[in-house]
XYZ file of C-alpha atoms in Angstrom:
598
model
C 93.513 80.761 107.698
C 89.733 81.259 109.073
C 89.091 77.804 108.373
C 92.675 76.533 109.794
C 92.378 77.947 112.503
C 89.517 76.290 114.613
C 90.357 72.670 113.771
C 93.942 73.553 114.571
C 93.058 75.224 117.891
C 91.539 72.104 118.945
C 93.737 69.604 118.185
C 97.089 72.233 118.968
C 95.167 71.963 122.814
C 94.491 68.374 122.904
C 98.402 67.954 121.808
C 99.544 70.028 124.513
C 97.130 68.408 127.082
C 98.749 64.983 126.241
C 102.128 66.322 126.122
C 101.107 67.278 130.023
C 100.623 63.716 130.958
C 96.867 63.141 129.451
C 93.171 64.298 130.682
C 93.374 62.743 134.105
C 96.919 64.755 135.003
C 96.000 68.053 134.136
C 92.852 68.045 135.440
C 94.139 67.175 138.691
C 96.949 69.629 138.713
C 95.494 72.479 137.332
C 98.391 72.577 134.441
C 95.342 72.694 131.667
C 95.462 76.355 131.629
C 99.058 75.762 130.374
C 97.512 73.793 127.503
C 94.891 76.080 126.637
C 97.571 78.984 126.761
C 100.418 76.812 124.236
C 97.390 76.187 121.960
C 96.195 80.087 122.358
C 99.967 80.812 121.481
C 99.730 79.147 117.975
C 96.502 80.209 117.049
C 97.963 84.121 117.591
C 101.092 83.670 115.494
C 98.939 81.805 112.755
C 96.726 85.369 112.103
C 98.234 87.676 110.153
C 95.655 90.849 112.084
C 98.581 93.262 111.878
C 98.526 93.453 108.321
C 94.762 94.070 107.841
C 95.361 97.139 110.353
C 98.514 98.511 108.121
C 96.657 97.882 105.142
C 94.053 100.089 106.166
C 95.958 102.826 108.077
C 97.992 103.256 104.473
C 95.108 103.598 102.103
C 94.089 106.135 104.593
C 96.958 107.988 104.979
C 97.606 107.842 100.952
C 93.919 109.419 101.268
C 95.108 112.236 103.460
C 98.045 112.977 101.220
C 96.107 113.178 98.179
C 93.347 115.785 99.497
C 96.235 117.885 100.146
C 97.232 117.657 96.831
C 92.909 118.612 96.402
C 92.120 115.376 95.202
C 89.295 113.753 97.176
C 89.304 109.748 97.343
C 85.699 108.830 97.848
C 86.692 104.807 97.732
C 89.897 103.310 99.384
C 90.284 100.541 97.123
C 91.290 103.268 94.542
C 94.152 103.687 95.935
C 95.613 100.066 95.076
C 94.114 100.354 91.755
C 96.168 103.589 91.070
C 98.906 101.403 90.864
C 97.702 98.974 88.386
C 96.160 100.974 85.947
C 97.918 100.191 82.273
C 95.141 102.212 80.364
C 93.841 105.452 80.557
C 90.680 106.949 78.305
C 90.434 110.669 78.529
C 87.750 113.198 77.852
C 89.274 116.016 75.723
C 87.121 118.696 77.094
C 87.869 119.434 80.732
C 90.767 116.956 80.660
C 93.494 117.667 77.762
C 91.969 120.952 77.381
C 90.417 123.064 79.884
C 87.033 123.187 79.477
C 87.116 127.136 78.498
C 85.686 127.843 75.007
C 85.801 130.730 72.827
C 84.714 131.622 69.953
C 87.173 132.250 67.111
C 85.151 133.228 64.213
C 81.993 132.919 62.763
C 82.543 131.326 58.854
C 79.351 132.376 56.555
C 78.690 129.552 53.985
C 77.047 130.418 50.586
C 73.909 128.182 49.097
C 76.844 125.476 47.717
C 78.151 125.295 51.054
C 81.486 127.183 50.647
C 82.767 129.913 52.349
C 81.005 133.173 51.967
C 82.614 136.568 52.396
C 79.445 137.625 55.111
C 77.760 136.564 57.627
C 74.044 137.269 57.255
C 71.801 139.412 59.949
C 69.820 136.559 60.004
C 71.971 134.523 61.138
C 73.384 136.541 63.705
C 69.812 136.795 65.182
C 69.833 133.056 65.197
C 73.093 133.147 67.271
C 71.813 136.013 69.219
C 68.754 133.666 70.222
C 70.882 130.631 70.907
C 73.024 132.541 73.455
C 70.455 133.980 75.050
C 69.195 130.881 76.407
C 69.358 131.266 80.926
C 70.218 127.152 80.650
C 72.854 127.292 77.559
C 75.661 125.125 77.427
C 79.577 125.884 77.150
C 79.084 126.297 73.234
C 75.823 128.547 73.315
C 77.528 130.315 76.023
C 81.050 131.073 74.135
C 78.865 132.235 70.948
C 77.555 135.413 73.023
C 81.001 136.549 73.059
C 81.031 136.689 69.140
C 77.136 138.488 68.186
C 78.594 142.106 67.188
C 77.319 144.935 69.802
C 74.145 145.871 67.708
C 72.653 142.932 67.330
C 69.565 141.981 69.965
C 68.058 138.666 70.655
C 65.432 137.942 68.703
C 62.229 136.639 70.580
C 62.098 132.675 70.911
C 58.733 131.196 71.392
C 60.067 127.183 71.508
C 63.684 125.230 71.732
C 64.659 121.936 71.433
C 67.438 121.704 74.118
C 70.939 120.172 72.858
C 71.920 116.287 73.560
C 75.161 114.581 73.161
C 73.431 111.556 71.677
C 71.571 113.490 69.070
C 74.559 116.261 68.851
C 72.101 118.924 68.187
C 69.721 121.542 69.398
C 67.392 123.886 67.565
C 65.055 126.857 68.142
C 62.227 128.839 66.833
C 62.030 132.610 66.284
C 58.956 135.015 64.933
C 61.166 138.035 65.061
C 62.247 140.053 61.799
C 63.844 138.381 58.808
C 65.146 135.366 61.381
C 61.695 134.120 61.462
C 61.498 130.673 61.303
C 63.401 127.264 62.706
C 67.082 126.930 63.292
C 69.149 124.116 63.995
C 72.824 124.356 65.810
C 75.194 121.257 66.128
C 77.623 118.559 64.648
C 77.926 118.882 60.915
C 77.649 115.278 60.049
C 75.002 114.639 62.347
C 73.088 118.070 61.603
C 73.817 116.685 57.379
C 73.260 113.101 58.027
C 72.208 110.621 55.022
C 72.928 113.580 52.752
C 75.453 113.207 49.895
C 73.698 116.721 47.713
C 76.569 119.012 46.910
C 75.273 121.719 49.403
C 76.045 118.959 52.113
C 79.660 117.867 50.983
C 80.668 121.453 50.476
C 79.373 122.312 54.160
C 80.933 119.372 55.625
C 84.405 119.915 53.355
C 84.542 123.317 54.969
C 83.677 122.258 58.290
C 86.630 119.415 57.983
C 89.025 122.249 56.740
C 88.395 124.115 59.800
C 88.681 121.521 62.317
C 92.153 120.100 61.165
C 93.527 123.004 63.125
C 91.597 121.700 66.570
C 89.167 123.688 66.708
C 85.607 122.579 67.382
C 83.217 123.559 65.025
C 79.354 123.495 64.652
C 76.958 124.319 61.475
C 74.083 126.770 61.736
C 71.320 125.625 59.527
C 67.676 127.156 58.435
C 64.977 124.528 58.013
C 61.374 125.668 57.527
C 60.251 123.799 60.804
C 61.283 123.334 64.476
C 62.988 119.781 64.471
C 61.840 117.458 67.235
C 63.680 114.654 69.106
C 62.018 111.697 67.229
C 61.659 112.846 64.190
C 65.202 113.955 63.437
C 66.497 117.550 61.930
C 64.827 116.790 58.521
C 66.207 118.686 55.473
C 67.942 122.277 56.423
C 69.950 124.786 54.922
C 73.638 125.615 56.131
C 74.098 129.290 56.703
C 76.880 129.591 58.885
C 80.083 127.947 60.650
C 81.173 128.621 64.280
C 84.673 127.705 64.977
C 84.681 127.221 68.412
C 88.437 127.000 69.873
C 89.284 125.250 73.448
C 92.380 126.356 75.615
C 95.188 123.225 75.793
C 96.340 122.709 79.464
C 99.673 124.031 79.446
C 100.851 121.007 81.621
C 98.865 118.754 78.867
C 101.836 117.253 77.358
C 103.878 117.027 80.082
C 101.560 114.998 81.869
C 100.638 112.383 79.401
C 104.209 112.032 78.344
C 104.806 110.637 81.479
C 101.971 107.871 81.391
C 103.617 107.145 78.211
C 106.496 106.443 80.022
C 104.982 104.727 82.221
C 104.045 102.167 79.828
C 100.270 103.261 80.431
C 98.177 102.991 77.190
C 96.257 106.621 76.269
C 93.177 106.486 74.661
C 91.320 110.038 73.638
C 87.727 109.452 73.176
C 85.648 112.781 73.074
C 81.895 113.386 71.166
C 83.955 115.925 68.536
C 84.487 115.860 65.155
C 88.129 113.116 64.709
C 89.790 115.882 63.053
C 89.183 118.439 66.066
C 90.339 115.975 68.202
C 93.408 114.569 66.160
C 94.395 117.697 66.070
C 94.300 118.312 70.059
C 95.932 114.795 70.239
C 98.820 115.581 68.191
C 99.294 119.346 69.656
C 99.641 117.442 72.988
C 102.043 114.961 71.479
C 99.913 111.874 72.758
C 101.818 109.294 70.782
C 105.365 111.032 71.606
C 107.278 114.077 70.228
C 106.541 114.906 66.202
C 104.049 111.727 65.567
C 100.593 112.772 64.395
C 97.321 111.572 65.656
C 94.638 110.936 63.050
C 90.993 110.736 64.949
C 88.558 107.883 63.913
C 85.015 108.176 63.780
C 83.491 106.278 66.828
C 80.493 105.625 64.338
C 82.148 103.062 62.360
C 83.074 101.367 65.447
C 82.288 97.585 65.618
C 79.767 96.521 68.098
C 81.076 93.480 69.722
C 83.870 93.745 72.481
C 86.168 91.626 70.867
C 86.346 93.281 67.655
C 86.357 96.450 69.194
C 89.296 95.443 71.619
C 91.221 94.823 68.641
C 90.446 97.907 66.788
C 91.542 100.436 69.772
C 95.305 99.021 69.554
C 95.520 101.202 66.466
C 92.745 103.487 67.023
C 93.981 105.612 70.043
C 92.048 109.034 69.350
C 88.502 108.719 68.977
C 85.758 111.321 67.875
C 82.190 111.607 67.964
C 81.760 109.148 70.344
C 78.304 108.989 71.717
C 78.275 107.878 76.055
C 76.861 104.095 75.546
C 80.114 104.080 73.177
C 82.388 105.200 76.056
C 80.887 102.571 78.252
C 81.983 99.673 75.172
C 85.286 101.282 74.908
C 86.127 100.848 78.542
C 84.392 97.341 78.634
C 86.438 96.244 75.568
C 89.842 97.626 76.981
C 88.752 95.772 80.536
C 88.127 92.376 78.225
C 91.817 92.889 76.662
C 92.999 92.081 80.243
C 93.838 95.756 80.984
C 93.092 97.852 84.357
C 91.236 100.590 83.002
C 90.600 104.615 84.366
C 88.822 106.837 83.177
C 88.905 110.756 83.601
C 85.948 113.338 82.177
C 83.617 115.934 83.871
C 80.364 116.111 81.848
C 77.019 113.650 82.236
C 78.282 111.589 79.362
C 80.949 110.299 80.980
C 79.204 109.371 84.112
C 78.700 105.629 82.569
C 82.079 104.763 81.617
C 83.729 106.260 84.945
C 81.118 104.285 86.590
C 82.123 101.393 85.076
C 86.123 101.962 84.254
C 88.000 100.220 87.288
C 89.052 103.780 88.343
C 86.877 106.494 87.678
C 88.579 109.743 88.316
C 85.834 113.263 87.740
C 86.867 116.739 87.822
C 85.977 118.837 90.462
C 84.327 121.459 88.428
C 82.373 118.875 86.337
C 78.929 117.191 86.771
C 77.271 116.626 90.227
C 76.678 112.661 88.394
C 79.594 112.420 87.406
C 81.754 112.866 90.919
C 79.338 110.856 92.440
C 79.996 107.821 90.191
C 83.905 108.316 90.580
C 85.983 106.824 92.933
C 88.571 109.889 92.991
C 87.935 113.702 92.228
C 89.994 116.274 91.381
C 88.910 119.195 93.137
C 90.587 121.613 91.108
C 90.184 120.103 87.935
C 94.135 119.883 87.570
C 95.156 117.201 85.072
C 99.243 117.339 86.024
C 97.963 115.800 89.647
C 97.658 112.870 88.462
C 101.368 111.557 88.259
C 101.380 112.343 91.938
C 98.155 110.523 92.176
C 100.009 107.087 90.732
C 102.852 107.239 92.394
C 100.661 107.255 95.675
C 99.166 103.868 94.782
C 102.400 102.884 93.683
C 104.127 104.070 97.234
C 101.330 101.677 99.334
C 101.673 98.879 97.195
C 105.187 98.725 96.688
C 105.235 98.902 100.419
C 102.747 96.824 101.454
C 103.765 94.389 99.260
C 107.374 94.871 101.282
C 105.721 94.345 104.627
C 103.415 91.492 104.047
C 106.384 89.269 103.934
C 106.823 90.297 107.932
C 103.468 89.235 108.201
C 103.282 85.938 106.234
C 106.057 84.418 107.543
C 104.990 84.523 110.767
C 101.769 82.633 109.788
C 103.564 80.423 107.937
C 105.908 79.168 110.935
C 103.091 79.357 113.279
C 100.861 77.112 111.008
C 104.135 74.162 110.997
C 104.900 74.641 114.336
C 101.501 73.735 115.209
C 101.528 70.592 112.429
C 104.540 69.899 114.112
C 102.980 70.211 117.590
C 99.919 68.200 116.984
C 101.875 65.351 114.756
C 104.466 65.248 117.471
C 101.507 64.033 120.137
C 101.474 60.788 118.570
C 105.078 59.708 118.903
C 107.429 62.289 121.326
C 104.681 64.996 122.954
C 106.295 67.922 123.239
C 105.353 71.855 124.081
C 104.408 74.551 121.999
C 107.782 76.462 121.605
C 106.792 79.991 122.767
C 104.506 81.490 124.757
C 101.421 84.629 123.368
C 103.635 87.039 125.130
C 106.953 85.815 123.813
C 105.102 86.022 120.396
C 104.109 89.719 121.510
C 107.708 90.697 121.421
C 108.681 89.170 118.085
C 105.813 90.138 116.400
C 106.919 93.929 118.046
C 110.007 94.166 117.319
C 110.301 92.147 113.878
C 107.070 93.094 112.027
C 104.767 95.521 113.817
C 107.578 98.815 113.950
C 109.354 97.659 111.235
C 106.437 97.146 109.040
C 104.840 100.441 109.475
C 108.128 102.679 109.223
C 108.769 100.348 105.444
C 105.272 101.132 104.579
C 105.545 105.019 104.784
C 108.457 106.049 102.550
C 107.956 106.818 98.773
C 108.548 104.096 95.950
C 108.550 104.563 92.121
C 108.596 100.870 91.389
C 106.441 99.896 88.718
C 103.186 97.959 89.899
C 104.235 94.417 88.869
C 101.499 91.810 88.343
C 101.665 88.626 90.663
C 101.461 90.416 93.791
C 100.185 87.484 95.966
C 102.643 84.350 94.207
C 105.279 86.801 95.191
C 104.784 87.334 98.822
C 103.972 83.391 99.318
C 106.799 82.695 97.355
C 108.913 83.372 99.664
C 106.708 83.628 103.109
C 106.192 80.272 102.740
C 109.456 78.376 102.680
C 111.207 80.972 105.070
C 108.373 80.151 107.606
C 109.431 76.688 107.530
C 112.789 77.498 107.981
C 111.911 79.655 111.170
C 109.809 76.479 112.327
C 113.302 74.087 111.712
C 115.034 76.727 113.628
C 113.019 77.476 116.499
C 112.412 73.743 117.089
C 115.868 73.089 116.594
C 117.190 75.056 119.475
C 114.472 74.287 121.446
C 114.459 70.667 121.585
C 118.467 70.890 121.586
C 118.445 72.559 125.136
C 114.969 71.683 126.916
C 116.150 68.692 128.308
C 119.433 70.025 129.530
C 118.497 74.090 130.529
C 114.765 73.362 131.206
C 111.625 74.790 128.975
C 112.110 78.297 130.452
C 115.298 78.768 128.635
C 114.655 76.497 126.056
C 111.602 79.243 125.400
C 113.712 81.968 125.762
C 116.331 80.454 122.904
C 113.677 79.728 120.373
C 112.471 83.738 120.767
C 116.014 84.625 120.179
C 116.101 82.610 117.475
C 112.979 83.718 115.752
C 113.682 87.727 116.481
C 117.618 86.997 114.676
C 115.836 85.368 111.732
C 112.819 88.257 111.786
C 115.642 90.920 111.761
C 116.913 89.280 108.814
C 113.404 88.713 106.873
C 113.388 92.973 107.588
C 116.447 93.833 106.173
C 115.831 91.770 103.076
C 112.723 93.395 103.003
C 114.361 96.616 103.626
C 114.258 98.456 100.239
C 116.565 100.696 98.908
C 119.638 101.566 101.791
C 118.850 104.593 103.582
C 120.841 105.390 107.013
C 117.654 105.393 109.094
C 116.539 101.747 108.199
C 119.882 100.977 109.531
C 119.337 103.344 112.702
C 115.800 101.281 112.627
C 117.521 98.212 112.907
C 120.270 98.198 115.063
C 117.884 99.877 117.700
C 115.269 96.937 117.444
C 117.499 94.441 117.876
C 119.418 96.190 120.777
C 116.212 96.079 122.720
C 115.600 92.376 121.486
C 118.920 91.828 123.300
C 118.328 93.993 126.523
C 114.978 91.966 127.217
C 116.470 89.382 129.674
C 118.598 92.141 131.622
C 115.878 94.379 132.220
C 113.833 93.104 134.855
C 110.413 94.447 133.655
C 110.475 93.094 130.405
C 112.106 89.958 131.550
C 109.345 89.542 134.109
C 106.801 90.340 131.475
C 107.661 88.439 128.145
C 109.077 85.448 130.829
C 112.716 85.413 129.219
C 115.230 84.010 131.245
C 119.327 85.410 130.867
C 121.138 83.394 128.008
C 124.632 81.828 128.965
C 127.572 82.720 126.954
C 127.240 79.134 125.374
C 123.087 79.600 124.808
C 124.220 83.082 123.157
C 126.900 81.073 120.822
C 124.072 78.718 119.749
C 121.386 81.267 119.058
C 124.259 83.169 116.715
C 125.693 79.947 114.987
C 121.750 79.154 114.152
C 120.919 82.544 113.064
C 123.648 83.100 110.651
C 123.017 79.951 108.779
C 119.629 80.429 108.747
C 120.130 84.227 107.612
C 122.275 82.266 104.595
C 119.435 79.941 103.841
C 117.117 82.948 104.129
C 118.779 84.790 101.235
C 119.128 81.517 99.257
C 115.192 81.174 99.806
C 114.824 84.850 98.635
C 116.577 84.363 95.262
C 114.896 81.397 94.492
C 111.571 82.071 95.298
C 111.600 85.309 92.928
C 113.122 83.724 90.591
C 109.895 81.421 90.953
C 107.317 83.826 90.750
C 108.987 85.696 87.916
C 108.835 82.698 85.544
C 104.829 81.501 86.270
C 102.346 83.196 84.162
C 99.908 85.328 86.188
C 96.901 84.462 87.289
C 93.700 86.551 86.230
C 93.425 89.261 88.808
C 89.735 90.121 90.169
C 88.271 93.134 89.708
C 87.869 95.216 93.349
C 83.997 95.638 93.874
């Protein structure tokens, strides 16, 4: 319409300057301001500005209701996205569960690797040391809870500090029989490349224990302190922490409703599969009594396409490394779908970063909220059903009132085709004046449209948002043109352009009121309070001599009433007629590729 609207302006003016009597009359009479203000008039109508205003003020307001519900919107755009997301990739810690660990037990392991009926001093020293780190983690921190009462920590002269791409961290002690290196993290990373029967029976006993969801991490001797590049070397398992996390009790509740929803779940966590199989069949992530078996994120293929195909049957994924997250959400975004993604630790800064909605937890990583477009402040999972239907409410709605909006461009735009084509054969004047426009656009889009926009909706978001709208905004804004033009060329000649003005307003409010209730919704009694007391003071305008002064209306005979209600009802018919088809239209084209908000 930018690009319309110049051209248009110009020629709209020189149409109505002609229709005047040409150059050399309307310069000597002065009536070229009435040109320039018929070709103002159909510039107006033709911009939709109204709707860039709603837009805005309901993205806001959806804003405003959501940080009452303590979830902070740090991007507008996210709200429209919360309607279209179809997949969801969750963190398991701080997301499913809630972030709390404990320690459970503490499994010795004998030199083959099996259980063991005690736990070495040693080893408790080792643990003792680990905890007693000022910067430990969430796992170091929960294994303080288990070193019995009498055991001290040892002194530490060096550590290797834990990473989630190397799943491991390690320290060195000179204190007592613990003397020596120690290594703490993922069994099949800390056991890599080994296939010795110490190994498998570690790992077997490790796998045992996590099938139950707990998390659980090998304590191993080696006779030096590991470093970052040169890998954990050879080491010798001594002990088993089984580390359990607390399920959010409103876990299942909340992802049975994406399921619902139609919204496609994906678990992807840097645990061991089993651990987090387990969590995702506790919660019931697939539906009531189906089991979740994890896969290993390290067998993963590399290339999105591949992988795209693989996470249709792969929905729970463990030891998933961050770069992986980022391929997961990039292969899901490939498949066509809108993709979100919730965590609260550094690792999942990428993928929320680059997941169409990132959503962080308020008690997570300062990265992490800073890369997301919405954060839960109070690190509630259940918000975010409430969350969705928020998008869903504005763009349900807005979807509702940009028909208002578009239709009035679109009969604008041919009344000014009309108006400029007509110059060449039977000039004639621009059928309304800015201020008659003023009180259609009032009273048929502006109010209306932003008392539709507020209510709730749980309508599903629908692809082929924009096909929809000009689906129909487009042939009912030629049928407002045929009618407008129709009464106003049927009583100019006889009632004078005043009235014949006044008529086509009429006209256009009758046919407005009828675009509104179409666009009305479900039936509620105030939408019908709403509009029986818009077109009451449609009605009232000529008999109340302020408005009637202002918006230049003249009084309507009984006979200029009759018309104005004979061409309203048919075009009301032909309005629902337009409706029907035009959906039935836009339901049966494929959709176009939607772009991705920036």
């Amino acid at each position: 319409m930018s690009w319309i609207i110049v051209p248009m302006a110009l020629l709209l003016g020189l149409s109505q300057v002609r229709a005047l009597g040409g150059w050399a009359e309307v310069t000597s009479t002065g009536t070229w301001r009435e040109a320039v203000v018929q070709a103002v008039a159909g510039v107006v109508g033709m911009i939709p500005d109204g709707l860039v205003l709603l837009v805005s003020i309901n993205f806001a307001l959806a804003a405003v209701v959501l940080a009452r519900q303590n979830v902070l919107v740090q991007e507008l755009p996210a709200v429209e996205i919360l309607a279209r997301v179809d997949a969801l990739c969750l963190d398991k810690t701080g997301t499913i569960t809630d972030g709390a660990v404990a320690c459970d037990e503490v499994v010795a392991l004998a030199s083959d690797g099996r259980r063991a009926p005690e736990v070495p001093h040693a080893a408790w020293l080792a643990i003792a040391g680990i905890a007693s780190d000022p910067e430990a983690n969430a796992t170091a921190g929960a294994l303080s809870g288990a070193v019995p009462a009498h055991v001290r920590a040892p002194r530490v002269t060096e550590r290797v500090p834990f990473s989630s791409e190397r799943k491991w961290s390690a320290l060195a002690i000179d204190d007592g029989d613990a003397a020596g290196a120690w290594v703490l993290g993922a069994p099949e990373f800390v056991l890599a490349e080994r296939d010795d029967d110490v190994a498998s029976g570690a790992l077997e006993t490790a796998a045992a224990l996590a099938t139950t969801g707990s998390r659980v991490v090998l304590l191993a001797r080696t006779d030096t302190l590991p470093q970052v590049d040169t890998g954990v070397g050879r080491v010798a398992p001594v002990a088993l922490a089984v580390l359990a996390e607390h399920v959010r009790d409103d876990a299942a509740q909340t992802l049975a409703f994406f399921r619902d929803q139609d919204v496609e779940l994906h678990v992807v966590s840097g645990d061991n599969p089993e651990t987090v199989g387990a969590i995702a069949t506790k919660v019931e992530l697939l539906g009531p009594g189906e089991g979740v078996a994890g896969t290993d994120a390290r067998s993963l293929p590399e290339g999105v396409e591949e992988l795209a195909g693989l996470l249709e049957d792969a929905p729970v994924l463990g030891r998933v490394t961050p770069e992986q997250k980022v391929s997961i959400v990039e292969a899901l975004q490939h498949a066509g779908h809108t993709v979100a993604m919730t965590g609260d630790g550094v690792n999942d800064a990428l993928a929320i970063k680059t997941a169409d909605l990132g959503i962080a937890m308020g008690n997570g990583a300062r990265a992490t909220k800073a890369v997301s477009r919405l954060v839960l402040l109070d690190g509630r999972f259940s918000v975010l059903p409430g969350v969705l239907a928020q998008g869903r409410r504005v763009i349900a709605n807005m979807e509702r009132v940009a028909n208002f909006f578009l239709v009035k461009t679109a009969y604008s735009t041919v009344l000014a085709l009309v108006t400029i084509l007509a110059a060449f054969a039977l000039p004639i004047g621009y059928p309304f004046l800015p201020r008659q426009l003023t009180l259609v656009s009032a009273l048929t889009i502006g109010i209306p449209g932003f008392l539709l926009s507020l209510p709730p909706s749980n309508r599903r978001y629908v692809p082929g948002f924009l096909r929809r709208v000009l689906a129909f905004a487009i042939p009912a804004g030629v049928l407002f043109a045929a009618a407008a033009l129709t009464v106003y060329l049927a009583v100019r000649e006889s009632a004078g352009e005043e009235m014949a003005r006044t008529l086509a307003t009429f006209v256009t409010i009758g046919l407005g009121m009828g675009v509104v209730v179409l666009g009305m919704g479900e039936w509620v009694w105030w939408k019908g309070v709403m509009v029986a007391v818009l077109l009451t003071a449609g009605l009232a305008a000529p008999y109340v001599p302020l408005a009637a002064d202002f918006f230049l209306v003249e009084r309507p005979s009984a006979e200029h009433w009759a018309l104005v209600a004979v061409v309203v009802a048919v075009g009301g018919a032909l309005l629902v007629a337009v409706r029907w088809a035009g959906a039935r239209w836009a339901s049966s084209r494929s959709e176009p590729e939607v772009a991705k908000i920036s």
